Amino acid sequence: MASVPSVLGLTPLGAAIIRPTAIGAGLPVNTGISPPANQGPVQKGPAAHEPAQYYSPRIREKFDVQITTNLSTSVENTKYADISYAFDERAYAKRTQARLQAGGLLTTLPHGWPKVLRGPLVWTGSDFPDQSVFCYDLTDQDKEEITAALAHFKTLEKDGKDANRESFPLPGLQKKLLRIRDDVYQGRGFATLRGLDVHAFSDVDLLTVYLGLSSYVAEVRGKQNHKGSMLIHVVNTTEAIRTENATVEMPFHTDLVCDVVSTLTKSCGGSGGSAIVASAWTVYNELAATRPDLIHVLAEPNWPFDTFMRDPPFYNRALLYLQDGKVITNFSRRCLVGHAATGPRTPGIPGLTEAQAEALDALHAIGRRHELRTAMRAGDVRFVNNMGLMHRRNPYQDDEEMGLDQRRHLLRLWLHNPESCWAMPAPLRLAWERIFRDPERDGRWDLVRVDEEGRMWDKPVWKEVGHEEEDSYRVRGSVTMPPGGIRTAADEDSTSTTSTTSTACD
């Protein structure tokens, strides 16, 4: 196998070419679709629902992205690996044994890639005997300062989404928050601000406080799904999702497009659901020492990421990048293999090869050996480096005897700090531009409640100019009604704010 560049390559399936105008010469992005053997070509135009565009006109123009789709049948008889969202230990061991026995695997790393990564981001879970190393507790003085900052912010008559370091001043607490920023971007890669009283604020004020605090770590917020949701509510909704969350061990992954993924815990729920992180640099070191062939596989720009019924229906890029001496790991398992409960894989797009399936499972298997499990409390504000760490959670379930406000509910932000963010390779620069700097994609902020039957009620706040705010909650797909009303139509978007696995793929 040739040395692996940190850019994307072409395939016969179809391509979106990124011209040199924006990000450098010869930087192609793969995309395309090919029907499986038992399925005809995908219909488009008047005979079928026209899919939403994955790239806005502005992004296509700025990066000179040219989308072409070639419905070639060259892969329709290709046999892809049998791999699902849930990690299968036996299947992984069997696949690994078969590939080792077949032989012919590369024994050296791609040209220029480091044999060993060093620094504070290389760690294993046993390096942290207690949480005091990475937890920053709020003092009474800190809490008073937060309350004063909120009061000052309200005098400015701004929307909460405009909270930043200037409008939400924290002269004392900012020292802790800036240390958290440095921990996340330059240190171990994660930190928790603990002790925020979530019951001391209204829902809107709590969100404003969260945005004000997080702005000291990373101020730019991203759109997390095709609806432009700036805030994701991690909650249980349908019975299928409740069962899934209670029984399936979430595999390691990163959120696709952010430097930092942040969560605020409003309530922890019943049992389980520990926050788990692992150093992708530690995983890299183990693979580099024992299976350098998998580094080649992970760095090849031929992994098919599902866009879930948008146009193009998928794009190809790598999972692993080397940029300015740093290794960046970026992947969503759901976008690569699908997820039965929250988003099956789009029919007709390529699957994973046996080598890719083994490499994807290896990230989880090695990550598990080095993971750190952290306890979660109401009021925790977590920050995780999404470029050098992987994360997951263990199964959890809500206690049905609990009140609705006590069941598990996390708020999630995708954050970007232009000054602290690592240098990005071309494919990720395009992705970051789409999420953080594309004005053609409207952003929206929603508050969410879930009733006893698992129905989600949205209430938009801080709407963009030209849109009116709504004073009441709305069941998705129905007319406006107060919480507790009767749902009359199907959920308009079952993959927006129902679980952590359902939104990490934009």
mmCIF file of C-alpha atoms in Angstrom, residues 94-357:
data_model
loop_
_atom_site.group_PDB
_atom_site.id
_atom_site.type_symbol
_atom_site.label_atom_id
_atom_site.label_comp_id
_atom_site.label_asym_id
_atom_site.label_seq_id
_atom_site.Cartn_x
_atom_site.Cartn_y
_atom_site.Cartn_z
ATOM 1 C CA LYS A 94 -12.790 -14.027 14.358
ATOM 2 C CA ARG A 95 -12.169 -11.296 11.793
ATOM 3 C CA THR A 96 -8.794 -10.445 13.314
ATOM 4 C CA GLN A 97 -7.726 -14.096 13.332
ATOM 5 C CA ALA A 98 -8.770 -14.570 9.710
ATOM 6 C CA ARG A 99 -6.861 -11.512 8.496
ATOM 7 C CA LEU A 100 -3.722 -12.433 10.445
ATOM 8 C CA GLN A 101 -3.822 -15.968 9.092
ATOM 9 C CA ALA A 102 -4.278 -14.711 5.532
ATOM 10 C CA GLY A 103 -1.034 -12.759 5.881
ATOM 11 C CA GLY A 104 0.313 -10.083 3.594
ATOM 12 C CA LEU A 105 -0.370 -7.276 6.090
ATOM 13 C CA LEU A 106 1.822 -4.192 6.077
ATOM 14 C CA THR A 107 4.431 -4.119 8.837
ATOM 15 C CA THR A 108 5.503 -0.485 8.636
ATOM 16 C CA LEU A 109 3.645 2.750 9.245
ATOM 17 C CA PRO A 110 2.625 5.163 6.481
ATOM 18 C CA HIS A 111 5.505 7.409 5.475
ATOM 19 C CA GLY A 112 6.080 10.197 7.961
ATOM 20 C CA TRP A 113 3.723 8.906 10.630
ATOM 21 C CA PRO A 114 5.159 8.762 14.185
ATOM 22 C CA LYS A 115 6.036 5.465 15.827
ATOM 23 C CA VAL A 116 5.052 6.899 19.211
ATOM 24 C CA LEU A 117 2.943 9.890 20.224
ATOM 25 C CA ARG A 118 4.024 11.610 23.434
ATOM 26 C CA GLY A 119 2.532 14.235 25.710
ATOM 27 C CA PRO A 120 -0.231 14.697 28.309
ATOM 28 C CA LEU A 121 -2.840 13.390 25.849
ATOM 29 C CA VAL A 122 -1.267 9.923 26.116
ATOM 30 C CA TRP A 123 -2.863 8.328 29.170
ATOM 31 C CA THR A 124 -4.764 5.328 30.437
ATOM 32 C CA GLY A 125 -7.629 5.243 32.910
ATOM 33 C CA SER A 126 -5.465 4.055 35.813
ATOM 34 C CA ASP A 127 -3.504 7.308 35.597
ATOM 35 C CA PHE A 128 -6.411 9.045 37.338
ATOM 36 C CA PRO A 129 -6.951 7.564 40.826
ATOM 37 C CA ASP A 130 -9.664 10.109 41.600
ATOM 38 C CA GLN A 131 -11.629 12.817 39.837
ATOM 39 C CA SER A 132 -10.009 15.751 41.613
ATOM 40 C CA VAL A 133 -7.415 15.891 38.833
ATOM 41 C CA PHE A 134 -9.938 16.864 36.180
ATOM 42 C CA CYS A 135 -12.921 18.226 38.148
ATOM 43 C CA TYR A 136 -13.092 21.931 38.935
ATOM 44 C CA ASP A 137 -15.575 22.549 41.748
ATOM 45 C CA LEU A 138 -17.562 25.764 41.819
ATOM 46 C CA THR A 139 -17.200 27.696 45.053
ATOM 47 C CA ASP A 140 -19.929 29.841 46.580
ATOM 48 C CA GLN A 141 -18.073 32.871 45.245
ATOM 49 C CA ASP A 142 -18.051 31.329 41.751
ATOM 50 C CA LYS A 143 -21.804 30.756 41.927
ATOM 51 C CA GLU A 144 -22.426 34.344 43.032
ATOM 52 C CA GLU A 145 -20.326 35.522 40.109
ATOM 53 C CA ILE A 146 -22.407 33.431 37.681
ATOM 54 C CA THR A 147 -25.616 34.935 39.062
ATOM 55 C CA ALA A 148 -24.167 38.432 38.730
ATOM 56 C CA ALA A 149 -23.022 37.728 35.160
ATOM 57 C CA LEU A 150 -26.517 36.559 34.228
ATOM 58 C CA ALA A 151 -28.042 39.686 35.750
ATOM 59 C CA HIS A 152 -25.595 41.862 33.810
ATOM 60 C CA PHE A 153 -26.324 39.971 30.593
ATOM 61 C CA LYS A 154 -30.057 40.602 30.967
ATOM 62 C CA THR A 155 -29.467 44.348 31.137
ATOM 63 C CA LEU A 156 -28.013 44.152 27.622
ATOM 64 C CA GLU A 157 -31.364 42.919 26.258
ATOM 65 C CA LYS A 158 -29.640 40.294 24.118
ATOM 66 C CA ASP A 159 -30.732 36.761 23.269
ATOM 67 C CA GLY A 160 -29.032 34.083 25.331
ATOM 68 C CA LYS A 161 -27.367 32.721 22.199
ATOM 69 C CA ASP A 162 -25.273 35.923 22.164
ATOM 70 C CA ALA A 163 -23.659 35.166 25.528
ATOM 71 C CA ASN A 164 -19.869 35.370 25.288
ATOM 72 C CA ARG A 165 -16.860 36.393 27.345
ATOM 73 C CA GLU A 166 -17.583 40.093 26.884
ATOM 74 C CA SER A 167 -21.315 39.992 27.623
ATOM 75 C CA PHE A 168 -21.073 37.337 30.371
ATOM 76 C CA PRO A 169 -18.155 38.610 32.526
ATOM 77 C CA LEU A 170 -16.640 36.201 35.045
ATOM 78 C CA PRO A 171 -13.493 37.964 36.302
ATOM 79 C CA GLY A 172 -12.691 35.398 38.986
ATOM 80 C CA LEU A 173 -14.152 32.172 37.607
ATOM 81 C CA GLN A 174 -12.580 32.769 34.213
ATOM 82 C CA LYS A 175 -9.247 31.575 35.635
ATOM 83 C CA LYS A 176 -10.716 28.098 36.143
ATOM 84 C CA LEU A 177 -12.462 28.174 32.780
ATOM 85 C CA LEU A 178 -9.294 29.142 30.925
ATOM 86 C CA ARG A 179 -7.424 26.329 32.693
ATOM 87 C CA ILE A 180 -10.154 23.997 31.469
ATOM 88 C CA ARG A 181 -9.639 25.358 27.951
ATOM 89 C CA ASP A 182 -5.916 24.617 28.178
ATOM 90 C CA ASP A 183 -6.568 21.152 29.656
ATOM 91 C CA VAL A 184 -8.855 20.338 26.757
ATOM 92 C CA TYR A 185 -6.782 21.693 23.866
ATOM 93 C CA GLN A 186 -3.237 21.262 25.176
ATOM 94 C CA GLY A 187 -3.433 18.837 28.086
ATOM 95 C CA ARG A 188 -5.187 15.565 28.907
ATOM 96 C CA GLY A 189 -8.120 16.473 26.653
ATOM 97 C CA PHE A 190 -11.025 16.654 29.102
ATOM 98 C CA ALA A 191 -12.285 18.466 32.186
ATOM 99 C CA THR A 192 -15.473 18.929 34.195
ATOM 100 C CA LEU A 193 -16.845 22.042 35.851
ATOM 101 C CA ARG A 194 -18.861 20.716 38.790
ATOM 102 C CA GLY A 195 -21.501 22.178 41.060
ATOM 103 C CA LEU A 196 -23.751 24.329 38.886
ATOM 104 C CA ASP A 197 -27.180 24.524 40.536
ATOM 105 C CA VAL A 198 -29.464 23.615 37.629
ATOM 106 C CA HIS A 199 -32.565 24.199 39.745
ATOM 107 C CA ALA A 200 -31.646 27.807 40.508
ATOM 108 C CA PHE A 201 -32.472 28.957 36.973
ATOM 109 C CA SER A 202 -35.340 28.844 34.528
ATOM 110 C CA ASP A 203 -34.759 26.703 31.431
ATOM 111 C CA VAL A 204 -33.854 29.733 29.310
ATOM 112 C CA ASP A 205 -31.586 31.217 31.986
ATOM 113 C CA LEU A 206 -29.851 27.875 32.518
ATOM 114 C CA LEU A 207 -29.108 27.649 28.814
ATOM 115 C CA THR A 208 -27.805 31.233 28.826
ATOM 116 C CA VAL A 209 -25.538 30.395 31.761
ATOM 117 C CA TYR A 210 -24.284 27.272 29.970
ATOM 118 C CA LEU A 211 -23.449 29.301 26.871
ATOM 119 C CA GLY A 212 -21.751 31.980 28.925
ATOM 120 C CA LEU A 213 -19.585 29.463 30.787
ATOM 121 C CA SER A 214 -18.676 27.442 27.699
ATOM 122 C CA SER A 215 -17.702 30.568 25.750
ATOM 123 C CA TYR A 216 -14.533 30.778 27.854
ATOM 124 C CA VAL A 217 -13.484 27.377 26.502
ATOM 125 C CA ALA A 218 -14.755 27.736 22.926
ATOM 126 C CA GLU A 219 -17.093 30.476 21.789
ATOM 127 C CA VAL A 220 -18.276 29.354 18.344
ATOM 128 C CA ARG A 221 -21.238 26.943 18.364
ATOM 129 C CA GLY A 222 -22.148 24.579 15.558
ATOM 130 C CA LYS A 223 -25.283 23.239 13.901
ATOM 131 C CA GLN A 224 -25.654 19.621 14.974
ATOM 132 C CA ASN A 225 -28.138 18.223 12.468
ATOM 133 C CA HIS A 226 -29.809 18.974 9.156
ATOM 134 C CA LYS A 227 -32.478 21.058 10.946
ATOM 135 C CA GLY A 228 -29.768 23.407 12.178
ATOM 136 C CA SER A 229 -30.232 22.519 15.856
ATOM 137 C CA MET A 230 -27.615 24.395 17.852
ATOM 138 C CA LEU A 231 -28.523 22.532 21.026
ATOM 139 C CA ILE A 232 -29.176 18.804 21.329
ATOM 140 C CA HIS A 233 -31.222 17.363 24.177
ATOM 141 C CA VAL A 234 -30.006 13.879 25.113
ATOM 142 C CA VAL A 235 -33.146 12.208 26.444
ATOM 143 C CA ASN A 236 -35.073 8.967 26.238
ATOM 144 C CA THR A 237 -38.167 9.070 24.042
ATOM 145 C CA THR A 238 -39.653 6.069 22.237
ATOM 146 C CA GLU A 239 -39.819 2.582 23.701
ATOM 147 C CA ALA A 240 -37.347 1.347 21.092
ATOM 148 C CA ILE A 241 -34.800 3.969 22.117
ATOM 149 C CA ARG A 242 -35.369 3.358 25.832
ATOM 150 C CA THR A 243 -34.761 -0.363 25.285
ATOM 151 C CA GLU A 244 -31.689 0.343 23.156
ATOM 152 C CA ASN A 245 -30.163 2.691 25.716
ATOM 153 C CA ALA A 246 -30.820 0.232 28.543
ATOM 154 C CA THR A 247 -29.304 -2.813 26.840
ATOM 155 C CA VAL A 248 -26.714 -1.819 24.242
ATOM 156 C CA GLU A 249 -23.184 -0.794 25.159
ATOM 157 C CA MET A 250 -22.440 2.292 23.112
ATOM 158 C CA PRO A 251 -19.187 1.852 21.166
ATOM 159 C CA PHE A 252 -16.416 4.423 21.199
ATOM 160 C CA HIS A 253 -16.770 7.244 18.681
ATOM 161 C CA THR A 254 -16.209 10.940 18.230
ATOM 162 C CA ASP A 255 -18.824 13.505 17.353
ATOM 163 C CA LEU A 256 -18.163 14.277 13.717
ATOM 164 C CA VAL A 257 -17.681 18.014 13.522
ATOM 165 C CA CYS A 258 -16.315 19.966 16.484
ATOM 166 C CA ASP A 259 -13.067 20.616 18.340
ATOM 167 C CA VAL A 260 -14.868 20.182 21.654
ATOM 168 C CA VAL A 261 -18.049 18.348 22.550
ATOM 169 C CA SER A 262 -19.640 19.725 25.710
ATOM 170 C CA THR A 263 -22.555 18.516 27.811
ATOM 171 C CA LEU A 264 -24.478 19.987 30.720
ATOM 172 C CA THR A 265 -26.187 17.424 32.920
ATOM 173 C CA LYS A 266 -29.634 18.641 33.947
ATOM 174 C CA SER A 267 -30.497 15.297 35.564
ATOM 175 C CA CYS A 268 -28.786 11.904 35.712
ATOM 176 C CA GLY A 269 -31.756 9.554 35.618
ATOM 177 C CA GLY A 270 -31.934 6.176 37.303
ATOM 178 C CA SER A 271 -28.900 3.943 36.839
ATOM 179 C CA GLY A 272 -25.949 3.585 34.482
ATOM 180 C CA GLY A 273 -24.938 6.053 31.809
ATOM 181 C CA SER A 274 -21.435 6.753 33.084
ATOM 182 C CA ALA A 275 -19.422 9.142 30.936
ATOM 183 C CA ILE A 276 -16.469 7.219 29.490
ATOM 184 C CA VAL A 277 -13.471 8.636 27.638
ATOM 185 C CA ALA A 278 -10.352 7.127 26.111
ATOM 186 C CA SER A 279 -7.267 8.684 24.589
ATOM 187 C CA ALA A 280 -7.148 8.146 20.835
ATOM 188 C CA TRP A 281 -3.416 8.860 21.069
ATOM 189 C CA THR A 282 -2.954 5.912 23.418
ATOM 190 C CA VAL A 283 -4.956 3.771 20.990
ATOM 191 C CA TYR A 284 -2.776 4.985 18.125
ATOM 192 C CA ASN A 285 0.416 4.057 19.991
ATOM 193 C CA GLU A 286 -0.813 0.510 20.574
ATOM 194 C CA LEU A 287 -1.872 0.073 16.954
ATOM 195 C CA ALA A 288 1.388 1.571 15.682
ATOM 196 C CA ALA A 289 3.367 -0.924 17.781
ATOM 197 C CA THR A 290 1.271 -4.021 17.083
ATOM 198 C CA ARG A 291 -0.843 -3.509 13.935
ATOM 199 C CA PRO A 292 0.638 -0.794 11.712
ATOM 200 C CA ASP A 293 -1.438 -2.167 8.838
ATOM 201 C CA LEU A 294 -4.565 -0.840 10.581
ATOM 202 C CA ILE A 295 -3.066 2.657 10.706
ATOM 203 C CA HIS A 296 -2.919 2.455 6.901
ATOM 204 C CA VAL A 297 -6.542 1.327 6.771
ATOM 205 C CA LEU A 298 -7.754 4.077 9.112
ATOM 206 C CA ALA A 299 -5.841 6.756 7.191
ATOM 207 C CA GLU A 300 -7.060 5.729 3.746
ATOM 208 C CA PRO A 301 -9.598 8.256 2.365
ATOM 209 C CA ASN A 302 -12.085 5.596 1.293
ATOM 210 C CA TRP A 303 -14.423 5.247 4.273
ATOM 211 C CA PRO A 304 -18.073 5.730 3.159
ATOM 212 C CA PHE A 305 -19.856 8.159 5.491
ATOM 213 C CA ASP A 306 -23.650 8.068 5.180
ATOM 214 C CA THR A 307 -25.397 11.459 4.840
ATOM 215 C CA PHE A 308 -28.771 9.774 5.546
ATOM 216 C CA MET A 309 -30.864 10.390 2.456
ATOM 217 C CA ARG A 310 -29.272 13.703 1.511
ATOM 218 C CA ASP A 311 -27.471 14.603 -1.698
ATOM 219 C CA PRO A 312 -24.788 13.326 -2.069
ATOM 220 C CA PRO A 313 -25.944 10.154 -0.282
ATOM 221 C CA PHE A 314 -22.467 9.511 1.090
ATOM 222 C CA TYR A 315 -18.931 10.876 0.998
ATOM 223 C CA ASN A 316 -15.543 9.210 1.414
ATOM 224 C CA ARG A 317 -12.754 10.308 3.703
ATOM 225 C CA ALA A 318 -10.324 8.948 6.284
ATOM 226 C CA LEU A 319 -10.849 8.338 9.998
ATOM 227 C CA LEU A 320 -7.271 9.170 10.960
ATOM 228 C CA TYR A 321 -5.202 12.229 9.975
ATOM 229 C CA LEU A 322 -1.684 13.466 10.652
ATOM 230 C CA GLN A 323 -1.461 17.253 10.682
ATOM 231 C CA ASP A 324 1.403 19.338 12.116
ATOM 232 C CA GLY A 325 2.624 16.432 14.213
ATOM 233 C CA LYS A 326 -0.773 15.712 15.775
ATOM 234 C CA VAL A 327 -2.898 12.665 15.002
ATOM 235 C CA ILE A 328 -6.592 13.510 14.672
ATOM 236 C CA THR A 329 -9.212 10.779 15.054
ATOM 237 C CA ASN A 330 -12.658 11.611 13.698
ATOM 238 C CA PHE A 331 -15.460 9.135 13.030
ATOM 239 C CA SER A 332 -19.047 8.236 13.805
ATOM 240 C CA ARG A 333 -19.820 4.531 13.889
ATOM 241 C CA ARG A 334 -23.451 5.214 13.055
ATOM 242 C CA CYS A 335 -22.475 7.059 9.873
ATOM 243 C CA LEU A 336 -20.324 4.095 8.835
ATOM 244 C CA VAL A 337 -22.554 1.116 9.648
ATOM 245 C CA GLY A 338 -25.987 2.554 10.487
ATOM 246 C CA HIS A 339 -28.089 2.168 13.626
ATOM 247 C CA ALA A 340 -31.312 0.205 13.606
ATOM 248 C CA ALA A 341 -33.188 2.278 16.207
ATOM 249 C CA THR A 342 -32.229 5.779 15.124
ATOM 250 C CA GLY A 343 -31.045 5.610 11.526
ATOM 251 C CA PRO A 344 -30.539 2.502 9.369
ATOM 252 C CA ARG A 345 -27.887 2.816 6.683
ATOM 253 C CA THR A 346 -29.068 4.347 3.419
ATOM 254 C CA PRO A 347 -29.838 1.562 0.904
ATOM 255 C CA GLY A 348 -27.482 1.297 -2.031
ATOM 256 C CA ILE A 349 -24.355 2.940 -0.643
ATOM 257 C CA PRO A 350 -21.095 1.032 -0.087
ATOM 258 C CA GLY A 351 -20.424 -0.858 3.114
ATOM 259 C CA LEU A 352 -17.149 -1.504 4.917
ATOM 260 C CA THR A 353 -14.447 -3.918 3.818
ATOM 261 C CA GLU A 354 -13.201 -6.629 6.172
ATOM 262 C CA ALA A 355 -10.099 -4.566 6.856
ATOM 263 C CA GLN A 356 -12.179 -1.491 7.680
ATOM 264 C CA ALA A 357 -14.493 -3.480 9.934
#
